[in-house]
Coordinates of C-alpha atoms and ligand atoms in Angstrom, one line a residue:
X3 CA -11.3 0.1 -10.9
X4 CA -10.6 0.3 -7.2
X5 CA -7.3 1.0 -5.7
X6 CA -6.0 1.0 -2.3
X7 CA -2.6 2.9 -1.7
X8 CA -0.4 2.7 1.5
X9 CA 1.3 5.5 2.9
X10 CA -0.6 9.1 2.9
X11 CA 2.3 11.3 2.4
X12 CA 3.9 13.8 0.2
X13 CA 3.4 11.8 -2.8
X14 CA 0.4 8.9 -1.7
X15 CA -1.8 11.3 -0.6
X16 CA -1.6 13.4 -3.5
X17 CA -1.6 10.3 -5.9
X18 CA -4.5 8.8 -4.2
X19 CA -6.7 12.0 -4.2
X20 CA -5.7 12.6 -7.7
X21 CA -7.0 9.0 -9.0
X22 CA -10.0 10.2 -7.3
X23 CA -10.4 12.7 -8.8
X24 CA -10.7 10.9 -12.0
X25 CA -13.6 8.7 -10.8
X26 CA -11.3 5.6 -9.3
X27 CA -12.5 4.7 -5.8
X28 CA -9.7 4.8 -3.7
X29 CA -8.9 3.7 -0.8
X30 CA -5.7 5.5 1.5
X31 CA -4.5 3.4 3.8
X32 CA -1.6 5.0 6.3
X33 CA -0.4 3.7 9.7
X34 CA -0.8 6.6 11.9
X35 CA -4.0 7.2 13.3
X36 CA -3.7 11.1 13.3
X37 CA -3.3 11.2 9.6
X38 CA -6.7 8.8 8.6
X39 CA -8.2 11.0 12.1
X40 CA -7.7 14.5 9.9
X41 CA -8.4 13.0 6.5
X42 CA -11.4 11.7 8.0
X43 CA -12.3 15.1 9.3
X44 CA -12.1 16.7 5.6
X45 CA -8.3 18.1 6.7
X46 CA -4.9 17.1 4.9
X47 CA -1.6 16.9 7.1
X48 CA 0.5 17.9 4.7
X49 CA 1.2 21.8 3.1
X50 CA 0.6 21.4 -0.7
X51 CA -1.3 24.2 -2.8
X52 CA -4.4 22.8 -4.3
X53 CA -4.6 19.2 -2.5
X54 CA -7.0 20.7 0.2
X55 CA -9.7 21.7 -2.5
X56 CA -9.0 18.7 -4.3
X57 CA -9.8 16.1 -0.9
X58 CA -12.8 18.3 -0.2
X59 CA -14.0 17.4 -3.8
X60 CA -12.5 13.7 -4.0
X61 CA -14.7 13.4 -0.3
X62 CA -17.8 15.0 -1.9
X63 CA -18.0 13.3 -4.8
X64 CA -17.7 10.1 -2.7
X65 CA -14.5 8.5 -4.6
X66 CA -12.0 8.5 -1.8
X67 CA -11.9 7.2 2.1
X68 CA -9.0 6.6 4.3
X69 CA -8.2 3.9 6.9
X70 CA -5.9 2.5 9.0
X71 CA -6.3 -1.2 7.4
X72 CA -5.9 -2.5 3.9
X73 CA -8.9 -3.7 1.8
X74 CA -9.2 -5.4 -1.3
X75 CA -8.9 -3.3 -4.3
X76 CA -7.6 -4.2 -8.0
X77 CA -4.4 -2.0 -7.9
X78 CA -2.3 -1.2 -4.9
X79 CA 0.4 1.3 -4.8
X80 CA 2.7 1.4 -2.1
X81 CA 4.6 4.9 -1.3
X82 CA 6.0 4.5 2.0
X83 CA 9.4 6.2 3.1
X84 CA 12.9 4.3 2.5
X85 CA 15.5 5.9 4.9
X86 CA 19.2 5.8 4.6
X87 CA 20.1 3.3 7.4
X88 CA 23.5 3.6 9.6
X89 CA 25.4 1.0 8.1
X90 CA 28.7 1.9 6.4
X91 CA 27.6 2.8 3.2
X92 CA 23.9 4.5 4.4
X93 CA 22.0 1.6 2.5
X94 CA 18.6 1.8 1.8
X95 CA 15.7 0.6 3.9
X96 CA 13.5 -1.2 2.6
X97 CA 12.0 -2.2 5.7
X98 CA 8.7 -0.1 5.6
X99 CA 8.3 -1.4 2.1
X100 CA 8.4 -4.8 2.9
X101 CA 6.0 -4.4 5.6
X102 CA 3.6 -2.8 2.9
X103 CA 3.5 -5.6 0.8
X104 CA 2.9 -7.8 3.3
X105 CA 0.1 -6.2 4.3
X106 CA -0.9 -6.6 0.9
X107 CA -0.3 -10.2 0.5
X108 CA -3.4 -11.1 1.9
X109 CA -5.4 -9.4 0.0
X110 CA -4.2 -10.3 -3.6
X111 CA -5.9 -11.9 -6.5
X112 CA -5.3 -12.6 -9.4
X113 CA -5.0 -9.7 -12.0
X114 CA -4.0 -7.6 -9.4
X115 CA -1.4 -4.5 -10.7
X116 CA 1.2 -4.0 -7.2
X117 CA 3.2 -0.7 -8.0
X118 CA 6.3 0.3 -5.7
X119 CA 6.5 3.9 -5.6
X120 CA 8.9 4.7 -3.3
X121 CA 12.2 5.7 -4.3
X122 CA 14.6 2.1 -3.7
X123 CA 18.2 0.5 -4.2
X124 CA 18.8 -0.7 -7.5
X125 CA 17.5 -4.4 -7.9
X126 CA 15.0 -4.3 -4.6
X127 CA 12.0 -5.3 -7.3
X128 CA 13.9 -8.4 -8.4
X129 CA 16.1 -9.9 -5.1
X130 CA 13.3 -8.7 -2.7
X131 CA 9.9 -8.0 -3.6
X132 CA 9.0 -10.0 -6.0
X133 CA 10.5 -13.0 -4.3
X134 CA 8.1 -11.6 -1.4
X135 CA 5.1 -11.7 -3.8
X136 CA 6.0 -15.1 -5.4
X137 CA 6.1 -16.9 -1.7
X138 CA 2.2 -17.0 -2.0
X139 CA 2.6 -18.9 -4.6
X140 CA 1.3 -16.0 -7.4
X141 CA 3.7 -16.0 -10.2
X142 CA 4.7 -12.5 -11.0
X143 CA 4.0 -11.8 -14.7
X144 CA 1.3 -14.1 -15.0
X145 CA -1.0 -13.7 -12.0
X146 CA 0.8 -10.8 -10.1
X147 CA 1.7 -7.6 -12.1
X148 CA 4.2 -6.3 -10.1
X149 CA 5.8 -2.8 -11.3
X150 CA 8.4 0.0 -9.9
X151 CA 7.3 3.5 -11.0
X152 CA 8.9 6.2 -9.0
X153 CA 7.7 9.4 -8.5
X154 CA 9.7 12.5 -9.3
X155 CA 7.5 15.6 -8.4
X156 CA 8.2 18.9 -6.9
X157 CA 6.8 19.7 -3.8
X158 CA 4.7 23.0 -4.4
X159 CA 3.7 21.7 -7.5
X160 CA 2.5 18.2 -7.0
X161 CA -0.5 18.6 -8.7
X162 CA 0.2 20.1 -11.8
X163 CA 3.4 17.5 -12.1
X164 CA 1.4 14.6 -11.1
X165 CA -0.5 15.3 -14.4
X166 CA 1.9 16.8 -16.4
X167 CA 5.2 14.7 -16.1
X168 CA 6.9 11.7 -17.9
X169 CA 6.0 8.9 -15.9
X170 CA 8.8 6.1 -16.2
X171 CA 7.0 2.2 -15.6
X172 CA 9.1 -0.3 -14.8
X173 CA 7.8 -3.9 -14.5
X174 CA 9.3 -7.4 -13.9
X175 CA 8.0 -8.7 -17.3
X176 CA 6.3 -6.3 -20.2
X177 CA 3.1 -7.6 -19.7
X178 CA 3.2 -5.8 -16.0
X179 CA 4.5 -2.5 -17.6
X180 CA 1.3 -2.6 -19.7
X181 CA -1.0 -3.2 -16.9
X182 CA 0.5 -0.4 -15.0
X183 CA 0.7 1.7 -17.9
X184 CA -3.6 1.2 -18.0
X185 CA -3.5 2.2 -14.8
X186 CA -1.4 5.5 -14.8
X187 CA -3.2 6.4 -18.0
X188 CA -6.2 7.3 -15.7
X189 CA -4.5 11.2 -15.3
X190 CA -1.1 11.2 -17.0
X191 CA -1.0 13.9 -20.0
X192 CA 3.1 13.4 -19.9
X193 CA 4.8 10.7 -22.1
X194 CA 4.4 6.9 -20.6
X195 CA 8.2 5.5 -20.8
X196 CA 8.1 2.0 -20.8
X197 CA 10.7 0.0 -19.5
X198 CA 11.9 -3.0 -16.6
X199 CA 12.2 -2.4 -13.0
X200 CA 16.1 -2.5 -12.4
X201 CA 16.2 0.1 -15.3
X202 CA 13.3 2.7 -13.4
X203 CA 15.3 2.2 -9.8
X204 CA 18.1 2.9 -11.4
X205 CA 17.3 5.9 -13.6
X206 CA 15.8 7.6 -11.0
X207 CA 18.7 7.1 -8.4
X208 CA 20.6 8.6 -11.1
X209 CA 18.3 11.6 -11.8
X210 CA 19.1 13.2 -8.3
X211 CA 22.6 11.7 -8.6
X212 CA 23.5 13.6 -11.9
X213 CA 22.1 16.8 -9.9
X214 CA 25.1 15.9 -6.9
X215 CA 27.8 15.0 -8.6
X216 CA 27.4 18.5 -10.4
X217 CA 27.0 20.2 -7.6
X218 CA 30.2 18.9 -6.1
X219 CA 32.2 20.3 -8.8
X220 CA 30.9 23.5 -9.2
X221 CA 31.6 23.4 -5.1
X222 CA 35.0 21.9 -6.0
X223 CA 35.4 24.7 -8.3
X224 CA 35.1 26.9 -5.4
X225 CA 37.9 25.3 -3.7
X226 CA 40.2 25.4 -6.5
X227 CA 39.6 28.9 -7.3
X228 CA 40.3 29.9 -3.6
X229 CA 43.4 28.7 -3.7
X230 CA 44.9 30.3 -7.2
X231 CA 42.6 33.4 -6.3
X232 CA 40.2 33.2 -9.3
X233 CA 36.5 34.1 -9.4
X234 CA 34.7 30.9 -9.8
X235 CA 31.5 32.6 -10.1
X236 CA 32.8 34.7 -13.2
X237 CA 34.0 31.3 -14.0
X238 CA 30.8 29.2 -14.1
X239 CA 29.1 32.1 -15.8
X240 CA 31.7 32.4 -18.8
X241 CA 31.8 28.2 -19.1
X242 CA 28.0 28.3 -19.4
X243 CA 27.9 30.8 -21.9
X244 CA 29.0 27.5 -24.1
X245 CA 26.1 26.0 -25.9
X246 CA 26.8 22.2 -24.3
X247 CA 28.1 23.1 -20.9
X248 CA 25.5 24.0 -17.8
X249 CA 27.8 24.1 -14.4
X250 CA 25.7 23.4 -11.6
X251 CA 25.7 26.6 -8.6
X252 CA 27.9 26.1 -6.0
X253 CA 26.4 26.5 -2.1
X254 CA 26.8 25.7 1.4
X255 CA 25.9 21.8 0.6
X256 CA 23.2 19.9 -0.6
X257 CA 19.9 18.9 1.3
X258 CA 16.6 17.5 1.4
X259 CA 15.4 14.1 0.9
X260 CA 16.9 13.4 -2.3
X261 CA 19.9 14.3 -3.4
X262 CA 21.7 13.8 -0.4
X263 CA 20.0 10.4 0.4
X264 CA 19.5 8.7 -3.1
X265 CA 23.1 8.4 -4.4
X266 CA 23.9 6.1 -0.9
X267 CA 21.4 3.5 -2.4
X268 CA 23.3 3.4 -5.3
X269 CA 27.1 3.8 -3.8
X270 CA 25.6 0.9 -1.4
X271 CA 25.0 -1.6 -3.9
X272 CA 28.3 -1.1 -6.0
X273 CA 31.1 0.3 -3.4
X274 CA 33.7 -0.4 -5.4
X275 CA 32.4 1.2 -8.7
X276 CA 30.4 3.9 -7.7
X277 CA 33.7 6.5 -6.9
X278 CA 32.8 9.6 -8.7
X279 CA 29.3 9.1 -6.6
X280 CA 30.9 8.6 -3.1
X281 CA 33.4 11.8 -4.0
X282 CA 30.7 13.9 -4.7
X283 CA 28.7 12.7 -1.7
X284 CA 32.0 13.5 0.3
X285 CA 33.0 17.0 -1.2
X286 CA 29.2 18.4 -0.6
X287 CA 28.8 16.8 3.2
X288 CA 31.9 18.7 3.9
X289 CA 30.6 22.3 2.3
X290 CA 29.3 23.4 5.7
X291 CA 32.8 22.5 7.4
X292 CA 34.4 24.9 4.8
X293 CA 31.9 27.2 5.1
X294 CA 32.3 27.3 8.9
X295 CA 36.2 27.7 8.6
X296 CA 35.3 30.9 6.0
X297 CA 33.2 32.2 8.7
X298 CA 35.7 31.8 11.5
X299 CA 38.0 34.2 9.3
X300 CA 35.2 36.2 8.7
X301 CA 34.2 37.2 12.1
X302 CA 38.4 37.5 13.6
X303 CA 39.0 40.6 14.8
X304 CA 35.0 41.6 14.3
X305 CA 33.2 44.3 16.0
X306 CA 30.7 41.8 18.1
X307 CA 30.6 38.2 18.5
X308 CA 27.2 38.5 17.1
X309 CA 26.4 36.7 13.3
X310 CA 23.5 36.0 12.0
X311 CA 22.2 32.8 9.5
X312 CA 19.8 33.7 7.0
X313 CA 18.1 30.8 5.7
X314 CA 17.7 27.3 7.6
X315 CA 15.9 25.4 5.1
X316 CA 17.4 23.0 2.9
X317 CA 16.6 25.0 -0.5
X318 CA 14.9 28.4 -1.4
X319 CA 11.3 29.0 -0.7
X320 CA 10.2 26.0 1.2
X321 CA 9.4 25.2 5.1
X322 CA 11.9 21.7 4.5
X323 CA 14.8 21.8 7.2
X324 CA 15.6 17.8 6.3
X325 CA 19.1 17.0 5.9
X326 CA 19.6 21.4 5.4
X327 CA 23.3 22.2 5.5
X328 CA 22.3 25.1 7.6
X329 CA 21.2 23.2 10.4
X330 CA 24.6 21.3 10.1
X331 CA 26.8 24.9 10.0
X332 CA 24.3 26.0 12.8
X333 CA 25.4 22.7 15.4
X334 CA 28.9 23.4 14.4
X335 CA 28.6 27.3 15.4
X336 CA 27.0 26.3 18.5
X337 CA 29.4 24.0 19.4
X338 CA 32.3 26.1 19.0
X339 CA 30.5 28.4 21.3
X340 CA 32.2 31.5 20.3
X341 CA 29.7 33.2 18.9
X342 CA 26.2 34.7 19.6
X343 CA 24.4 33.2 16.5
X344 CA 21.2 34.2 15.9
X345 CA 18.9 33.1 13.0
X346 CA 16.5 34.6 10.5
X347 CA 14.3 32.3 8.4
X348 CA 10.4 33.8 7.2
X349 CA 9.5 30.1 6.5
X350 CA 10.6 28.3 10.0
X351 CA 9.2 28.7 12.6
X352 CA 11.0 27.3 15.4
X353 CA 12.5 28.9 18.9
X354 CA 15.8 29.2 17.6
X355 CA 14.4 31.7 14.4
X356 CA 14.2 35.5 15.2
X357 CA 11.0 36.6 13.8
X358 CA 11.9 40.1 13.4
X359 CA 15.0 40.5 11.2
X360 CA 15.7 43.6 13.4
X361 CA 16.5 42.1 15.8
X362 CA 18.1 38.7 14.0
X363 CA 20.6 41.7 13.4
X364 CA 20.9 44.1 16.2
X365 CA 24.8 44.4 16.8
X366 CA 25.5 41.6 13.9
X367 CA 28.8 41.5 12.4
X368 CA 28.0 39.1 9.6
X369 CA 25.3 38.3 7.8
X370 CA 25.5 34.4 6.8
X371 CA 23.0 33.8 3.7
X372 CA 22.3 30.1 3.3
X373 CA 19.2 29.5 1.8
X374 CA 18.3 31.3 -1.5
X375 CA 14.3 32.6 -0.4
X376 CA 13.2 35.2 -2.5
X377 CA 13.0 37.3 0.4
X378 CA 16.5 37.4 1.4
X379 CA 17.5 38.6 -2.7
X380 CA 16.2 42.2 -2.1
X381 CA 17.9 42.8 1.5
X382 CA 19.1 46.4 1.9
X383 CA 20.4 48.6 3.8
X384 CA 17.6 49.8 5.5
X385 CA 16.9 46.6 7.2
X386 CA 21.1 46.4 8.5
X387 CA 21.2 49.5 10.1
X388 CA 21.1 48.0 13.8
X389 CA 24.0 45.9 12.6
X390 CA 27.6 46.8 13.8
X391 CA 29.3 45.4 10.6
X392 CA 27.7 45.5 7.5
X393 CA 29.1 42.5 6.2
X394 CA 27.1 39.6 4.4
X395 CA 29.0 36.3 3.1
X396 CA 26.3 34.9 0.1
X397 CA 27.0 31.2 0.2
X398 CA 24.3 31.5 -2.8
X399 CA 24.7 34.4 -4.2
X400 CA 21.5 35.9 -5.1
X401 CA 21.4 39.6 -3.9
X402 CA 20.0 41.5 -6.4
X403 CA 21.2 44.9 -5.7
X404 CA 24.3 45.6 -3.4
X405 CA 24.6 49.1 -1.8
X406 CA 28.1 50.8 -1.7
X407 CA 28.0 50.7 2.2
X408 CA 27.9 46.8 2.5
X409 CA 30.9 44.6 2.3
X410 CA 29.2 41.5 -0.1
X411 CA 31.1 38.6 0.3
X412 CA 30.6 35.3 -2.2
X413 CA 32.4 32.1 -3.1
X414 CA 33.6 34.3 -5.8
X415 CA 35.8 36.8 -4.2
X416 CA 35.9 34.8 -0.8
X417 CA 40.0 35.0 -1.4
X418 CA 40.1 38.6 -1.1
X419 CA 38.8 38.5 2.1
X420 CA 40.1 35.3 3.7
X421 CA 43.4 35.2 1.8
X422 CA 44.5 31.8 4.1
X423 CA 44.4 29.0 2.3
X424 CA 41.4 27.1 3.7
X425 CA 42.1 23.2 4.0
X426 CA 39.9 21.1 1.8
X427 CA 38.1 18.3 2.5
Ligands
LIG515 N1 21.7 22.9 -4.9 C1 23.0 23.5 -5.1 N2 23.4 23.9 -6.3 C2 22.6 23.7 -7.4 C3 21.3 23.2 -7.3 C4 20.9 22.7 -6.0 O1 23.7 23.6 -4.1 O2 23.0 24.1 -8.5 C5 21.3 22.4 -3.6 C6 20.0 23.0 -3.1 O3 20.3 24.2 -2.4 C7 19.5 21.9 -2.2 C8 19.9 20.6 -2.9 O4 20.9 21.0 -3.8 O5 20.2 21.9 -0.9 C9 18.7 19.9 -3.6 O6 17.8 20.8 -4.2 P1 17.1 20.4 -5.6 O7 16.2 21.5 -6.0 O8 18.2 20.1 -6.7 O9 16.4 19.0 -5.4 P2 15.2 18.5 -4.5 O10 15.8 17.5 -3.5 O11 14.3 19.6 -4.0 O12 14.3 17.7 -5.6 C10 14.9 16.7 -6.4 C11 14.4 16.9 -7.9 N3 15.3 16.2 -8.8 C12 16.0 16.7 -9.8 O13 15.9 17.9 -10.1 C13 16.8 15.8 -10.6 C14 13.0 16.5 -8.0 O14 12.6 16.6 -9.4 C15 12.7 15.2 -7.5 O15 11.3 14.9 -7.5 C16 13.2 15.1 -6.1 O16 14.6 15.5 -6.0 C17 13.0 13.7 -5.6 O17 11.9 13.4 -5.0 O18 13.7 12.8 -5.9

């Protein structure tokens, strides 16, 4: 079998090498010159544990190349971003997609398997790309097996998830679900779920969906509880203790490059339906306003005008700033301008980060955490003593230990110290 797949990123390069690994010559094909330039030179462009070994090997043993154009190959897979565009309801674009298969286009035959991986609006297999595909004058099903199978790793563990997960196959007609299901069989150990393309956009929009719409009402839950003064961290803990209920954690938003992108591409398709979704989106995008209003309280009649962020990133123990809440409640600090703000983050590097948390907190009068790294969860004392407050608001609550001499402030006792009711969303 030979396969070509466009778009070397988080998830094509790691798919590619990994069909490599299993003996498939494979051909990356990527549009930026610098990426094929390093993968060329023996060197990924991306940080993932393990994928360096693994191109070294995939290059030795002589089953993988990468170039800039498209060649001939039995199965293509296309992983290529989609971005929200700026229309009204931050649709989906498909655009680099398209532009994929077109490139393609010339190259099929028939018998060729064509697999979408990237994440896309419900329906873009049917109204779009098979229409694409059928313009040739292939008929999809018959000569063209044409299939959406998303991905759903987690970066870090790429890899072992690649292998290891359920792997949902979505084609226009069964008998391109089974062809892709051949083709997927190469590594997968996890359970092949077969099923049709509208049902694999869909299900996978709704994965990172589910994940929002909980997370906007444990962060309502926040709201609610600061206004009739109740802990609504004590809260989520007791509701949990029930066998069928798991309340999601509340924070100071919700980033990356899914959850706060794929429930647009759903709320874009059906406005009018898709309420609970657009709520959701609306309660978390407006976490970092509430949490900036907390911090304005927080810091009135403080020793300094100095506070410090802990955290930029848009989750705990990654490098990823895209779409971070952080970044948001850091622009809105700064445009306030009323406060010194530094920042502490031991995965960013950037000019704005303090590299030395003593000095992040020299004459600090609130610690801001907003990113839950593993480093931040054994802070003590010894590292605040330069601070002239020791004060920390946990928008994620994960210290571990909290000295007597620090004033440890959460979404769960937030009322004691700002009793004014903040305005919600
Ligand atoms: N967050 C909260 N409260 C929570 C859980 C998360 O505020 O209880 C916030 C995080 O701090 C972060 C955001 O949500 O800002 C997203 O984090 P995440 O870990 O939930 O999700 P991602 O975006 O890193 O990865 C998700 C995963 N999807 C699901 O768990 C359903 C992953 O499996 C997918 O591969 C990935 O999206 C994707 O590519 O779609």
């Amino acid at each position: 079998m030979k396969l070509c797949t466009i778009g070397l990123g988080y998830i094509g390069l790691p798919t590619a090498i990994m069909f490599a690994k299993h003996d498939v010559n494979v051909v990356g094909v990527d549009i930026d010159p610098r990426v094929i330039d390093s993968l060329n030179r023996g060197v990924i462009h991306i940080e993932e544990p393990g994928l360096q070994e693994a191109l070294e090997e995939v290059l030795e043993k002589g089953t993988f190349s990468s170039s800039l154009n498209v060649e001939q190959a039995d199965v293509y897979i296309v992983a290529v971003p989609t971005p929200n565009q700026s229309d009204q309801y931050k649709s989906c674009d498909l655009s680099y997609v398209l532009s994929a298969v077109n490139r393609v286009i010339p190259y099929l035959e028939i018998g060729n398997v064509l697999i979408i991986e990237s994440t896309i609006s419900p329906r873009s297999m049917d109204d779009f790309i098979k229409p694409l595909v059928e313009k040739t004058g292939f008929i999809v099903g018959k000569d063209i097996h044409l299939v959406h199978c998303p991905e759903r790793v987690l970066p870090g563990q790429i890899l072992h998830e690649l292998v290891n997960n359920n792997r949902i196959i979505g084609g226009i007609t069964p008998q391109c679900t089974d062809a892709a299901a051949d083709v997927y069989r190469t590594f997968v150990k996890g359970e092949i779920i077969k099923t049709d393309a509208k049902t694999a956009e869909m299900s996978k929009l709704m994965e990172n969906t589910y994940r929002d719409v909980n997370i906007a009402l444990a962060n309502e839950l926040t709201q609610i509880c600061h206004e009739l003064e109740i802990d609504a961290l004590e809260v989520i803990k007791m509701a949990n203790k029930h066998p069928r209920v798991q309340l999601h954690s509340p924070g100071p938003g919700v980033g990356g490059h899914c959850l706060a992108v794929d429930p647009y591409f759903i709320i874009s398709k059906s406005p009018k339906e898709s309420r609970i979704i657009q709520l959701s989106r609306e309660i978390n995008t407006s976490m970092p306003n509430i949490v900036v209003k907390h911090i304005n309280e927080l810091m009135k009649e403080s020793p300094t005008n100095v506070l410090t962020l802990f955290g930029l990133t848009y989750k705990g123990n990654v490098d990823d700033t895209r779409e971070s809440p952080a970044i948001e409640i850091l622009a809105q600090l700064k445009e306030q301008g009323k406060y010194e703000v530094r920042c502490f983050d031991p995965h960013v590097l950037h000019p704005l980060v303090d590299i030395n948390i003593q000095d992040a907190l020299k004459d600090s009068s609130l610690i801001v955490i907003l990113t839950d790294h593993d480093e931040f969860k054994t802070l003590n004392g010894k590292y605040l003593s330069g601070m002239e407050r020791k004060r920390i608001f946990d928008t994620k609550h994960i210290l571990n230990k909290i000295e007597e001499e620090i004033e440890y402030i959460h979404f769960g006792n937030i009322h004691q110290f700002v009793k004014k009711q903040v305005a919600t969303i």
